[in-house]
Each structure stands twice: as structure tokens, then as C-alpha cells.
CSV table of C-alpha atoms and ligand atoms in Angstrom, one decimal:
chain,number,residue,atom,x,y,z
A,39,MET,CA,12.4,-18.2,-18.8
A,40,ASN,CA,12.4,-14.8,-17.1
A,41,SER,CA,13.4,-14.5,-13.4
A,42,VAL,CA,11.4,-11.6,-11.0
A,43,LEU,CA,13.0,-10.9,-7.6
A,44,ILE,CA,10.3,-9.1,-5.4
A,45,VAL,CA,11.8,-7.7,-2.2
A,46,GLY,CA,10.0,-7.5,0.7
A,47,SER,CA,8.3,-9.9,3.6
A,48,GLY,CA,4.6,-8.8,3.6
A,49,GLY,CA,0.9,-9.2,2.4
A,50,ARG,CA,1.4,-6.6,-0.3
A,51,GLU,CA,4.5,-8.7,-1.7
A,52,HIS,CA,2.3,-11.7,-1.3
A,53,ALA,CA,0.0,-10.4,-3.5
A,54,LEU,CA,2.6,-8.9,-5.9
A,55,LEU,CA,3.5,-12.6,-6.5
A,56,LYS,CA,0.2,-13.9,-6.8
A,57,ALA,CA,-0.5,-11.4,-9.0
A,58,PHE,CA,2.6,-12.5,-11.4
A,59,LEU,CA,1.6,-16.2,-11.0
A,60,ARG,CA,-1.9,-15.3,-12.5
A,61,SER,CA,0.0,-14.0,-15.9
A,62,ASP,CA,0.2,-15.7,-18.9
A,63,ARG,CA,4.2,-16.0,-19.0
A,64,PRO,CA,6.2,-18.4,-17.6
A,65,LEU,CA,8.6,-16.8,-14.9
A,66,CYS,CA,10.7,-17.9,-12.3
A,67,MET,CA,10.3,-16.0,-9.1
A,68,PHE,CA,12.3,-15.4,-6.4
A,69,ALA,CA,11.8,-13.1,-2.9
A,70,TYR,CA,13.7,-11.6,-0.6
A,71,PRO,CA,13.6,-12.4,2.5
A,72,GLY,CA,10.1,-13.6,1.7
A,73,ASN,CA,7.5,-15.0,3.9
A,74,PRO,CA,5.9,-18.8,4.3
A,75,GLY,CA,2.9,-17.9,2.2
A,76,MET,CA,5.1,-17.3,-0.9
A,77,GLU,CA,7.1,-20.1,-0.3
A,78,ARG,CA,4.1,-22.1,-0.1
A,79,ASP,CA,2.9,-20.6,-3.3
A,80,GLY,CA,6.1,-22.0,-4.8
A,81,CYS,CA,8.5,-18.9,-4.8
A,82,MET,CA,11.8,-19.3,-4.3
A,83,LEU,CA,13.3,-17.3,-1.4
A,84,ALA,CA,16.9,-15.9,-1.6
A,85,ASP,CA,18.9,-18.5,-0.2
A,86,THR,CA,22.0,-16.8,1.0
A,87,PRO,CA,22.9,-15.0,3.9
A,88,ILE,CA,22.4,-10.8,2.9
A,89,GLY,CA,23.6,-8.2,5.1
A,90,SER,CA,23.2,-5.2,2.9
A,91,TRP,CA,21.3,-4.0,-0.4
A,92,GLU,CA,24.6,-3.9,-2.4
A,93,GLU,CA,24.6,-8.2,-1.5
A,94,LEU,CA,21.5,-8.6,-2.4
A,95,ALA,CA,22.2,-6.8,-5.8
A,96,ASP,CA,25.1,-9.2,-6.1
A,97,TRP,CA,22.7,-11.9,-5.5
A,98,ALA,CA,20.5,-10.8,-8.4
A,99,VAL,CA,23.1,-10.1,-11.0
A,100,GLU,CA,24.6,-14.0,-9.7
A,101,ASN,CA,20.9,-15.6,-10.4
A,102,ARG,CA,20.4,-13.3,-13.5
A,103,ILE,CA,17.7,-11.4,-12.2
A,104,ASP,CA,15.8,-9.8,-15.5
A,105,LEU,CA,13.4,-7.7,-13.1
A,106,THR,CA,13.2,-6.7,-9.2
A,107,VAL,CA,10.2,-5.3,-7.7
A,108,ILE,CA,10.5,-3.3,-4.3
A,109,GLY,CA,7.9,-3.5,-1.9
A,110,PRO,CA,8.5,-1.1,1.4
A,111,GLU,CA,9.7,2.6,1.3
A,112,ALA,CA,12.4,2.3,3.5
A,113,PRO,CA,14.8,0.5,1.0
A,114,LEU,CA,14.1,2.7,-2.2
A,115,VAL,CA,14.7,6.3,0.5
A,116,ASP,CA,17.9,4.4,0.8
A,117,GLY,CA,18.5,4.3,-2.8
A,118,ILE,CA,18.4,0.5,-3.4
A,119,ALA,CA,17.1,1.3,-6.9
A,120,ASP,CA,20.2,3.2,-7.9
A,121,LEU,CA,22.5,0.4,-6.3
A,122,PHE,CA,20.8,-2.2,-8.8
A,123,ASN,CA,20.4,0.3,-11.7
A,124,GLU,CA,24.3,0.7,-11.3
A,125,ARG,CA,25.1,-3.1,-11.5
A,126,GLY,CA,22.9,-3.0,-14.8
A,127,LEU,CA,19.5,-4.7,-13.1
A,128,THR,CA,16.2,-3.7,-13.8
A,129,VAL,CA,14.2,-2.2,-10.7
A,130,PHE,CA,10.7,-1.2,-10.6
A,131,GLY,CA,11.0,1.3,-7.8
A,132,PRO,CA,11.7,4.9,-7.9
A,133,SER,CA,15.7,6.4,-7.7
A,134,ARG,CA,16.6,7.7,-4.2
A,135,GLU,CA,15.7,10.9,-5.7
A,136,ALA,CA,12.3,10.2,-6.9
A,137,ALA,CA,11.6,8.5,-3.5
A,138,ALA,CA,12.0,11.6,-1.8
A,139,ILE,CA,8.4,12.3,-2.4
A,140,GLU,CA,7.5,9.6,0.5
A,141,GLY,CA,10.9,10.1,2.5
A,142,SER,CA,10.4,13.8,3.1
A,143,LYS,CA,7.0,15.4,3.6
A,144,ALA,CA,8.6,18.4,3.8
A,145,PHE,CA,9.9,18.2,0.3
A,146,SER,CA,7.1,16.6,-1.4
A,147,LYS,CA,4.8,20.1,0.3
A,148,GLU,CA,7.4,21.8,-1.2
A,149,LEU,CA,6.6,20.1,-4.6
A,150,MET,CA,3.3,20.4,-4.2
A,151,LYS,CA,3.3,24.1,-3.5
A,152,LYS,CA,5.7,25.0,-6.3
A,153,TYR,CA,3.5,23.3,-8.8
A,154,GLY,CA,0.1,24.6,-7.8
A,155,ILE,CA,-0.8,20.4,-6.7
A,156,PRO,CA,-4.1,20.8,-4.6
A,157,THR,CA,-3.3,19.9,-0.9
A,158,ALA,CA,-3.6,20.8,2.8
A,159,ASP,CA,-2.2,24.4,3.5
A,160,PHE,CA,0.7,24.5,5.8
A,161,SER,CA,4.1,25.4,7.3
A,162,ILE,CA,7.6,23.3,7.9
A,163,PHE,CA,9.3,24.1,11.4
A,164,SER,CA,12.6,22.8,12.9
A,165,GLN,CA,12.2,24.3,16.2
A,166,LYS,CA,9.2,23.3,18.4
A,167,SER,CA,8.9,26.9,20.1
A,168,ASP,CA,8.4,27.9,16.4
A,169,ALA,CA,5.7,25.4,15.5
A,170,TRP,CA,3.8,25.8,18.9
A,171,GLU,CA,3.8,29.6,18.2
A,172,TYR,CA,1.9,29.2,14.9
A,173,ILE,CA,-0.4,26.4,15.8
A,174,LYS,CA,-1.4,28.7,18.6
A,175,LYS,CA,-2.1,31.3,15.8
A,176,LYS,CA,-4.2,29.4,13.7
A,177,GLY,CA,-5.9,27.4,16.5
A,178,ALA,CA,-7.2,23.6,16.7
A,179,PRO,CA,-7.9,21.9,14.8
A,180,VAL,CA,-4.6,21.2,13.0
A,181,VAL,CA,-2.7,18.3,12.0
A,182,VAL,CA,1.0,17.8,13.4
A,183,LYS,CA,3.2,15.9,11.4
A,184,ALA,CA,7.0,14.5,11.2
A,185,SER,CA,8.6,15.1,7.7
A,186,GLY,CA,10.9,11.6,7.4
A,187,LEU,CA,9.8,8.0,7.2
A,188,ALA,CA,7.3,6.7,10.4
A,189,GLY,CA,6.0,3.9,9.7
A,190,GLY,CA,2.9,5.3,9.0
A,191,LYS,CA,2.4,6.6,12.5
A,192,GLY,CA,3.9,10.3,11.8
A,193,ALA,CA,0.8,12.2,11.4
A,194,THR,CA,-1.4,13.1,14.1
A,195,VAL,CA,-4.7,14.2,13.8
A,196,CYS,CA,-5.4,17.1,16.6
A,197,ASP,CA,-8.8,18.4,17.0
A,198,THR,CA,-7.6,20.6,20.1
A,199,LEU,CA,-4.6,22.5,21.3
A,200,PRO,CA,-3.2,20.4,24.1
A,201,GLU,CA,-3.8,17.2,21.6
A,202,ALA,CA,-1.2,19.3,19.2
A,203,GLU,CA,0.7,20.0,22.1
A,204,ASN,CA,1.3,16.4,23.1
A,205,ALA,CA,1.9,15.7,19.5
A,206,LEU,CA,4.8,18.3,19.1
A,207,SER,CA,6.3,17.2,22.6
A,208,ALA,CA,6.4,13.5,21.4
A,209,ILE,CA,8.0,14.5,18.3
A,210,PHE,CA,10.8,17.2,19.9
A,211,ASP,CA,10.9,16.1,23.3
A,212,LYS,CA,10.2,12.0,23.4
A,213,ASN,CA,12.2,11.8,19.9
A,214,ALA,CA,9.1,9.3,19.2
A,215,PHE,CA,10.5,9.4,15.3
A,216,GLY,CA,14.2,10.0,15.6
A,217,GLU,CA,15.5,11.9,13.0
A,218,ALA,CA,12.3,11.7,10.8
A,219,GLY,CA,10.9,14.4,13.6
A,220,ASN,CA,13.7,16.7,13.1
A,221,THR,CA,11.3,18.7,10.7
A,222,VAL,CA,7.7,18.6,11.3
A,223,ILE,CA,4.9,19.9,8.8
A,224,ILE,CA,2.0,21.2,11.0
A,225,GLU,CA,-1.0,20.9,8.0
A,226,GLU,CA,-4.8,21.8,7.9
A,227,LYS,CA,-7.0,19.7,8.8
A,228,MET,CA,-8.8,18.3,5.7
A,229,SER,CA,-12.3,16.6,5.6
A,230,GLY,CA,-13.6,13.8,3.0
A,231,GLU,CA,-13.0,10.5,2.4
A,232,GLU,CA,-9.9,9.3,1.7
A,233,ILE,CA,-8.8,7.0,-1.4
A,234,SER,CA,-5.9,5.0,-2.4
A,235,VAL,CA,-4.7,5.6,-6.1
A,236,PHE,CA,-1.8,3.6,-7.4
A,237,VAL,CA,-0.2,4.7,-10.8
A,238,VAL,CA,2.0,2.6,-12.8
A,239,THR,CA,4.6,4.6,-14.3
A,240,ASP,CA,7.7,5.7,-16.3
A,241,GLY,CA,7.8,8.9,-15.2
A,242,ARG,CA,5.8,10.7,-18.3
A,243,SER,CA,3.3,8.0,-19.3
A,244,TYR,CA,1.3,5.9,-16.8
A,245,ARG,CA,-1.6,3.6,-15.9
A,246,ILE,CA,-3.9,3.7,-13.1
A,247,LEU,CA,-4.9,0.5,-11.1
A,248,PRO,CA,-8.6,0.5,-9.8
A,249,VAL,CA,-8.6,3.2,-6.9
A,250,SER,CA,-9.1,1.4,-3.2
A,251,GLN,CA,-10.0,2.3,0.1
A,252,ASP,CA,-7.9,1.8,3.2
A,253,HIS,CA,-9.3,1.5,6.8
A,254,LYS,CA,-6.1,2.8,8.8
A,255,ALA,CA,-7.8,3.4,12.1
A,256,VAL,CA,-7.5,-0.2,14.2
A,257,GLY,CA,-11.2,0.0,15.5
A,258,ASP,CA,-14.6,-0.3,13.8
A,259,GLY,CA,-15.8,2.9,12.5
A,260,ASP,CA,-12.5,4.4,12.2
A,261,THR,CA,-11.8,4.4,16.2
A,262,GLY,CA,-8.8,4.2,18.0
A,263,PRO,CA,-5.2,4.4,17.0
A,264,ASN,CA,-3.9,4.7,13.2
A,265,THR,CA,-2.3,1.4,12.0
A,266,GLY,CA,-0.9,-0.1,8.7
A,267,GLY,CA,-4.1,-0.8,7.5
A,268,MET,CA,-7.0,-2.9,8.5
A,269,GLY,CA,-8.2,-3.8,5.5
A,270,ALA,CA,-9.1,-2.7,1.9
A,271,TYR,CA,-11.6,-2.4,-0.8
A,272,ALA,CA,-11.8,-1.6,-4.4
A,273,PRO,CA,-12.7,0.2,-6.6
A,274,ALA,CA,-14.0,2.4,-4.0
A,275,PRO,CA,-17.6,4.1,-5.3
A,276,VAL,CA,-16.7,7.6,-4.5
A,277,ALA,CA,-13.9,7.8,-7.4
A,278,THR,CA,-15.9,8.1,-10.0
A,279,ALA,CA,-14.9,8.6,-13.5
A,280,GLU,CA,-15.4,12.2,-13.3
A,281,LEU,CA,-13.5,12.6,-10.3
A,282,MET,CA,-10.9,10.8,-11.7
A,283,GLN,CA,-10.7,13.1,-14.5
A,284,GLN,CA,-10.0,15.9,-12.2
A,285,VAL,CA,-6.9,13.5,-10.2
A,286,GLU,CA,-5.4,12.7,-13.7
A,287,ARG,CA,-5.5,16.8,-14.4
A,288,GLU,CA,-4.9,18.3,-11.4
A,289,ILE,CA,-2.7,16.0,-9.4
A,290,ILE,CA,-1.1,12.8,-11.4
A,291,ALA,CA,0.2,14.7,-14.7
A,292,PRO,CA,1.4,17.5,-12.9
A,293,THR,CA,3.0,15.6,-10.4
A,294,LEU,CA,5.2,13.7,-12.7
A,295,ASN,CA,6.0,16.8,-14.9
A,296,ALA,CA,6.5,18.3,-11.6
A,297,MET,CA,9.3,15.7,-10.6
A,298,GLU,CA,10.8,15.4,-14.0
A,299,THR,CA,11.5,19.2,-14.1
A,300,GLU,CA,13.4,18.9,-10.8
A,301,GLY,CA,15.4,15.6,-12.2
A,302,ARG,CA,13.8,13.5,-10.4
A,303,ARG,CA,12.0,11.3,-13.0
A,304,TYR,CA,9.7,9.2,-11.4
A,305,ARG,CA,9.6,5.1,-12.5
A,306,GLY,CA,7.5,2.9,-10.8
A,307,LEU,CA,4.4,3.2,-8.7
A,308,LEU,CA,3.0,6.3,-7.3
A,309,TYR,CA,0.7,6.0,-4.3
A,310,CYS,CA,-1.5,9.0,-4.3
A,311,GLY,CA,-3.0,9.3,-1.1
A,312,LEU,CA,-5.6,11.4,-1.4
A,313,MET,CA,-8.7,13.3,0.4
A,314,VAL,CA,-12.1,13.7,-1.6
A,315,THR,CA,-12.8,17.3,0.1
A,316,PRO,CA,-15.8,19.7,-0.7
A,317,GLN,CA,-13.4,21.3,-2.5
A,318,GLY,CA,-12.3,18.8,-4.7
A,319,PRO,CA,-9.4,16.2,-4.5
A,320,LYS,CA,-6.5,17.0,-2.7
A,321,VAL,CA,-3.6,15.4,-1.7
A,322,VAL,CA,-2.6,13.9,2.0
A,323,GLU,CA,0.5,12.3,1.0
A,324,PHE,CA,2.3,10.8,-1.5
A,325,ASN,CA,4.0,6.8,-1.4
A,326,CYS,CA,7.0,5.9,-3.5
A,327,ARG,CA,5.5,1.9,-3.2
A,328,PHE,CA,2.2,0.3,-3.3
A,329,GLY,CA,0.3,0.3,-0.5
A,330,ASP,CA,-0.7,-2.6,2.0
A,331,PRO,CA,-3.5,-3.8,2.6
A,332,GLU,CA,-4.9,-2.2,-0.4
A,333,THR,CA,-2.8,-3.9,-2.9
A,334,GLN,CA,-4.1,-7.1,-1.5
A,335,ALA,CA,-7.8,-5.8,-2.4
A,336,VAL,CA,-6.5,-4.5,-5.7
A,337,LEU,CA,-4.3,-6.9,-7.7
A,338,PRO,CA,-6.9,-9.8,-7.7
A,339,LEU,CA,-9.4,-7.9,-9.5
A,340,VAL,CA,-6.6,-7.0,-12.3
A,341,THR,CA,-5.1,-9.9,-14.6
A,342,GLY,CA,-2.3,-8.5,-16.9
A,343,ASP,CA,1.6,-9.5,-18.1
A,344,TRP,CA,3.2,-7.7,-14.9
A,345,PHE,CA,6.4,-8.5,-16.2
A,346,GLU,CA,6.4,-6.5,-19.2
A,347,LEU,CA,4.5,-3.7,-17.5
A,348,PHE,CA,6.8,-3.5,-14.9
A,349,ARG,CA,10.0,-4.1,-16.9
A,350,SER,CA,8.4,-1.6,-19.5
A,351,ALA,CA,8.1,1.4,-16.8
A,352,ALA,CA,11.5,0.7,-15.4
A,353,ALA,CA,13.3,0.9,-18.6
A,354,GLY,CA,11.4,4.2,-19.1
A,355,LYS,CA,8.9,3.6,-22.0
A,356,LEU,CA,5.7,2.0,-20.4
A,357,SER,CA,4.1,-0.7,-22.3
A,358,ALA,CA,0.8,-0.4,-24.0
A,359,THR,CA,0.3,-4.1,-23.1
A,360,GLN,CA,-3.3,-4.2,-22.1
A,361,TRP,CA,-5.2,-5.9,-18.6
A,362,LYS,CA,-7.8,-7.4,-17.8
A,363,LEU,CA,-10.1,-5.9,-15.0
A,364,TYR,CA,-12.7,-8.3,-13.2
A,365,PRO,CA,-16.0,-6.9,-13.0
A,366,GLY,CA,-16.3,-6.6,-9.5
A,367,PHE,CA,-15.1,-5.5,-5.8
A,368,GLY,CA,-12.1,-6.8,-4.3
A,369,VAL,CA,-11.9,-6.6,-0.3
A,370,ALA,CA,-9.3,-7.4,2.1
A,371,VAL,CA,-9.8,-8.2,5.6
A,372,VAL,CA,-6.4,-8.2,7.5
A,373,LEU,CA,-6.5,-10.6,10.6
A,374,ALA,CA,-4.2,-8.6,13.6
A,375,SER,CA,-2.6,-9.7,16.8
A,376,LYS,CA,-4.2,-8.7,19.9
A,377,GLY,CA,-2.5,-5.2,20.8
A,378,TYR,CA,-1.4,-4.2,17.5
A,379,PRO,CA,-0.3,-1.3,16.9
A,380,LYS,CA,1.4,-1.2,19.9
A,381,GLY,CA,3.0,-4.8,21.7
A,382,TYR,CA,1.5,-7.9,20.8
A,383,GLU,CA,2.3,-11.5,21.4
A,384,LYS,CA,3.6,-13.7,18.4
A,385,GLY,CA,4.3,-17.3,18.0
A,386,MET,CA,0.6,-18.5,18.2
A,387,VAL,CA,0.0,-21.2,15.9
A,388,ILE,CA,-2.8,-20.3,12.8
A,389,ASN,CA,-5.4,-22.9,12.1
A,390,GLY,CA,-7.7,-23.2,9.2
A,391,LEU,CA,-5.4,-22.2,6.3
A,392,ASP,CA,-5.9,-24.5,4.2
A,393,GLU,CA,-9.6,-25.1,4.7
A,394,ALA,CA,-10.3,-21.5,4.1
A,395,GLU,CA,-8.0,-21.5,0.8
A,396,HIS,CA,-8.6,-24.4,-0.5
A,397,ALA,CA,-12.7,-25.1,0.2
A,398,LEU,CA,-13.7,-21.7,-0.6
A,399,GLY,CA,-13.4,-20.0,-3.8
A,400,ASN,CA,-12.9,-16.3,-4.8
A,401,LEU,CA,-10.2,-16.0,-2.2
A,402,ASP,CA,-6.7,-15.4,-1.4
A,403,ILE,CA,-4.7,-15.7,1.6
A,404,TYR,CA,-1.4,-13.6,2.0
A,405,HIS,CA,0.5,-13.7,4.5
A,406,SER,CA,1.7,-10.7,6.3
A,407,GLY,CA,3.4,-11.5,10.0
A,408,THR,CA,3.9,-14.9,9.9
A,409,ALA,CA,6.9,-17.7,10.6
A,410,VAL,CA,7.1,-21.7,10.4
A,411,ASP,CA,7.9,-23.0,14.0
A,412,GLU,CA,10.4,-25.9,15.0
A,413,GLN,CA,7.6,-28.5,14.3
A,414,GLY,CA,6.8,-26.9,10.5
A,415,ARG,CA,3.7,-25.0,12.1
A,416,ILE,CA,2.8,-21.7,10.4
A,417,VAL,CA,2.7,-19.2,13.4
A,418,ALA,CA,1.6,-15.6,13.9
A,419,ASN,CA,5.1,-13.5,13.8
A,420,GLY,CA,3.3,-9.8,13.3
A,421,GLY,CA,1.1,-7.5,14.4
A,422,ARG,CA,-1.0,-7.9,11.1
A,423,VAL,CA,-1.2,-11.4,10.4
A,424,LEU,CA,-2.8,-12.4,7.6
A,425,ALA,CA,-4.9,-10.6,5.0
A,426,VAL,CA,-7.9,-12.3,3.7
A,427,SER,CA,-8.8,-11.1,0.1
A,428,ALA,CA,-11.9,-11.8,-1.6
A,429,TRP,CA,-14.0,-10.8,-4.7
A,430,ALA,CA,-16.9,-11.2,-6.1
A,431,GLU,CA,-19.4,-9.3,-8.6
A,432,THR,CA,-20.9,-7.1,-5.7
A,433,LEU,CA,-19.2,-5.2,-3.1
A,434,SER,CA,-21.6,-6.9,-0.2
A,435,ASP,CA,-20.7,-10.3,-1.8
A,436,ALA,CA,-17.1,-9.7,-1.8
A,437,ILE,CA,-17.6,-8.5,1.8
A,438,ALA,CA,-19.5,-11.7,3.0
A,439,TYR,CA,-16.5,-14.0,0.9
A,440,ALA,CA,-13.9,-12.3,2.8
A,441,TYR,CA,-15.5,-12.6,6.3
A,442,GLU,CA,-16.5,-16.1,5.5
A,443,GLY,CA,-12.5,-16.5,4.8
A,444,ALA,CA,-11.5,-14.9,8.1
A,445,ALA,CA,-14.3,-17.2,10.2
A,446,ALA,CA,-12.4,-19.9,8.7
A,447,ILE,CA,-9.0,-19.1,10.1
A,448,SER,CA,-8.1,-18.8,13.8
A,449,PHE,CA,-5.3,-17.9,15.7
A,450,ASP,CA,-5.3,-17.2,19.9
A,451,ASN,CA,-5.6,-13.4,20.2
A,452,MET,CA,-6.7,-13.0,16.7
A,453,PHE,CA,-8.8,-9.9,15.7
A,454,PHE,CA,-10.1,-7.7,12.6
A,455,ARG,CA,-12.0,-5.0,11.8
A,456,ARG,CA,-15.7,-6.0,11.0
A,457,ASP,CA,-16.7,-3.2,8.9
A,458,ILE,CA,-14.4,-3.1,6.0
A,459,GLY,CA,-15.7,-2.0,3.0
A,460,ALA,CA,-19.4,-0.5,4.6
A,461,LYS,CA,-18.2,3.3,3.5
A,462,GLY,CA,-18.3,1.9,0.1
A,463,LEU,CA,-21.4,0.0,0.6
A,464,ALA,CA,-22.8,2.6,2.1
A,465,ARG,CA,-22.1,5.2,-0.5
A,466,LEU,CA,-23.8,2.3,-3.3
A,467,ASN,CA,-27.0,2.8,-1.2
A,468,GLY,CA,-28.8,0.1,-2.3
A,469,ARG,CA,-27.9,0.6,-5.9
A,470,GLU,CA,-26.1,-3.0,-5.9
A,471,SER,CA,-28.1,-6.2,-5.4
A,472,SER,CA,-26.3,-9.4,-4.3
A,473,CYS,CA,-26.1,-11.8,-6.6
A,474,ARG,CA,-24.4,-13.8,-3.8
A,475,ARG,CA,-26.6,-17.4,-4.6
A,476,THR,CA,-25.4,-17.4,-8.2
A,477,LEU,CA,-22.0,-16.7,-7.3
A,478,LYS,CA,-21.6,-19.6,-4.9
A,479,LYS,CA,-22.6,-22.0,-7.3
A,480,GLN,CA,-19.9,-20.7,-9.2
A,481,ARG,CA,-17.1,-19.9,-7.0
A,482,ALA,CA,-15.6,-23.1,-5.4
A,483,ALA,CA,-15.6,-24.8,-9.3
A,484,THR,CA,-13.7,-21.6,-10.9
A,485,PRO,CA,-12.8,-18.9,-9.0
A,486,PRO,CA,-13.2,-16.2,-12.3
A,487,ASN,CA,-9.6,-14.5,-12.0
A,488,ALA,CA,-7.9,-17.7,-11.2
A,489,LYS,CA,-4.8,-19.6,-13.2
B,778,AMP,P1,0.1,10.6,6.3
B,778,AMP,O1,1.2,9.9,7.2
B,778,AMP,O2,0.3,11.5,5.9
B,778,AMP,O3,-0.6,9.6,5.3
B,778,AMP,O4,-1.3,10.5,7.6
B,778,AMP,C1,-2.1,9.6,7.8
B,778,AMP,C2,-3.3,9.7,8.5
B,778,AMP,O5,-3.5,10.9,9.0
B,778,AMP,C3,-3.9,9.7,6.6
B,778,AMP,O6,-4.3,8.8,6.1
B,778,AMP,C4,-5.1,10.8,7.2
B,778,AMP,O7,-6.2,10.0,7.8
B,778,AMP,C5,-4.6,11.8,8.3
B,778,AMP,N1,-4.1,12.8,7.8
B,778,AMP,C6,-3.2,13.3,7.5
B,778,AMP,N2,-3.1,14.7,7.0
B,778,AMP,C7,-4.4,15.1,7.0
B,778,AMP,C8,-4.9,16.4,6.9
B,778,AMP,N3,-4.0,17.1,6.0
B,778,AMP,N4,-6.4,16.5,7.3
B,778,AMP,C9,-6.7,15.3,7.7
B,778,AMP,N5,-6.2,14.2,7.9
B,778,AMP,C10,-5.1,14.1,7.6
B,779,LIG,N1,-2.1,1.2,3.6
B,779,LIG,C1,-0.9,2.4,3.7
B,779,LIG,C2,0.1,2.3,3.6
B,779,LIG,O1,0.6,1.5,2.5
B,779,LIG,O2,0.8,3.4,3.6
């Protein structure tokens, strides 16, 4: 039996675990550091104190791990894939050089400019005064971004000049993003709907997963500050077959070619964050890993041999192994702790997990920020605590199921957005009719893609 190690501890990693468990291949699953939800699903957590990625690589060698999948961006940007490769381990995730596509927005913007990949116009600065002069000349609206990793909080869309001045001041005077803010990008503001396109690639061949849409703002109707993501659904109706052909032709294929030409062949998951503008799709950002919470909405829709797919991509020759798509929609609603994305409390006992997961079908609960307390209870331990992920033949049913799951769970200070998937419904514009009644009969007995 092959062994897989998943690195990371969030809902994205939990969704990856479940996807592996649903495949037909028997696998021995490990995680580092993992989370209580993953452990409950039978995943073994690396049981040794690990102080560095080198020690984790040693652990992976000793435990004969056949495939390592890296969830978060920081270790990839630090070079964890290179380290694992040097030890002869197979790792699904780009090298340090390739992960720069997320680690340095200055690099990725220059790459897009050099190779004619559509993105917002921009200039790059390392001095506040130069950036400010440029902004005054251009006028608002404008987008101010820290170049380095900033946990999804490095971009500020500024509709007025004072907002832009504040954003610059946060980066240069208040050092809000540390070294990540040594270089800033000033961008033209684009308008349109955003989509998240996940591309599994060996650097040349690629496969595209169902296209999803994130909900970044904390409040309903996209109000309030940006978060890591409050929910997602897939497939997003805005991503028509025609649009996706254009995305492949103008963005995915040229980006992979560009990376190889630059000596940074990309193997792993390339996340293309795109804006569907009136002029066509343009890149907002690239990420070097799966998105969270989009993964929680996308992966339940896909049944396949993930081991073979990721192993072959890592090895440089993407397998033709087929995956099966669930003919419907997935919706993931994030349950967060009041105060997120700023300060929030921890330690609140979570009720209703078993009821939600076992009494309702077509539903997974992924742990994002949870811990086990001294009495063995599962408690909130992060800003984003859980994601309730549901699937159904229609988007409206998937939304209803996800919210049914959310309603069964409670902890003090819990909140969630009530409009996840609403944009997709509006775009479908009544073209789908609910088949909820029939599905409801089926669901408790046989969730369509569960094993
Ligand atoms: P980023 O960190 O680059 O992904 O940006 C975070 C969020 O800011 C994106 O998901 C968009 O919602 C918004 N954003 C970033 N760049 C732009 C842009 N040029 N025009 C409009 N919105 C943007
Ligand atoms: N949900 C956005 C991200 O993963 O970057």
C-alpha cells in the first residue's frame, strides 16, 4: 500500500484527505501537522516533534512516504519541494523558483508583462514617495499590493486617493507586512466577476478542475474587510466553455510555457485567480497551491486516482488517468469565529458535528481551525473554524444542504455568510429548477460520490 503525507492543517488539507480516501486506491494517509477532523477520518498525524522542514523530510524518508502533498504556500515559497526532492522523495508542489509565482507579485507581474499574459496594468516601487507620485498622477481608483506573502491581506482596492495614501502608509510607515512590503505593486483596478481556476500540471500538460468562485469579504453582499475566504461554490456558471478556451489559450498555456522558458518549470497545482472583465479574462494573481475554501467546494465533485495524478505530475509526466465529475454543484460555507479576520476567541466547544455529518447526506464537514480540549471535546481554535461542504444536482439544492448543515452546528460566537453561491444563482437566472424533493429522498441513504 502506498503512503501519502499531506502537509498543512486547514480545511483545504482535510478536503484533500477526503478526496484521497474516496479514490479506489487503498492508501495509508499521514498529515503534518494535520487537524482533529483529519485524525477522526483515520489519518495518522506525524507523531514526532518536528522543528524544521529538514526534520519533516527525514521523517518522510524514515516512514517511506511515496507522495507528499503540500497544502500552504509558505513552505513552498521557502523551498520545501526542493528539500524533499533532494532526499529522493516525490512531492506535489512547485520548486522554490516556481513558487515565486505567488511568493513575489513583482516577479509574476513582470512575467505576465514579458509574455503578454493579460493582467491589470501596473508599476512596481520600493520607495513610498515614488509610489505616491505615481498614484497622484494616475488618480483613483487604484490597487495597492505588497509584493510578498501577506496571508491574503496584502492587496487594498482603493477607490479614493486618501485610501491609497493610507494603504501606502500601512505598508511603508507601519510595516504592516514586514519584508513582504519592501516592494509594492500599484495596479489599475479591474472590474468583473472573479473565478478560481485550479490547474494540475507537470509544467507542460495540465488538467483543469471545476472552476470555483470564492467569497473573500467577511460580510454578505461582499461587504467588510477581506478574509482568507468565507465560502465557495463550483462550477461557477460565469466560466463558460468558451471563456475557458480563452483562459487556456491566453493564460494557462502561455504561463506554463513562460515558466519553463524562464527555467522555472511548474509542477504542482497552479491556482489562477482571474477577473472576468468586459475585455476578457485577466489575471488578478497566481497562487502556488490549492485555494481555501475553494478546494472544499471543488474536490467533493471529483472522484479520481489522486495518488496517480499528483505523483505523475510531480514526476514530470502527467498521467492520463481519468477522473469522474459529479454532475452538479458543490458549495462550501465557512463557519467562523466572531471578530475574524481580526481578533477572535478560541476554545469554544463545537456542538452538532456528528449530527450534521451523519444525519445529513451529501455533506462533509472540514476542520479549518479546531483543537481537542482536555476533556476530549472539539473546540474552536482559529478564525475560520469549519467548512460545511455540500453537493447536489442543482446549485440551489447544494446551497440549501450546506446551510442545513451549518444550522446543525453551533459554538459561541459562530457566524457565517448567508449568501454563498448567490452570484451563481443570479447568473443561472432561473435556468435551473430544484429537484430537491427527489434528492432529499435519496440523500441520506446514498450520497452520490461517497464511498
Ligand atoms: P490578491 O492578493 O492579489 O489576490 O488580491 C486580493 C483581492 O483584491 C482579489 O481577490 C480581488 O478581489 C482584489 N483585487 C486585487 N487586484 C485587483 C485589481 N487589479 N482590480 C480589482 N480588484 C483587485
Ligand atoms: N481563497 C483564496 C486563497 O486560497 O488564496
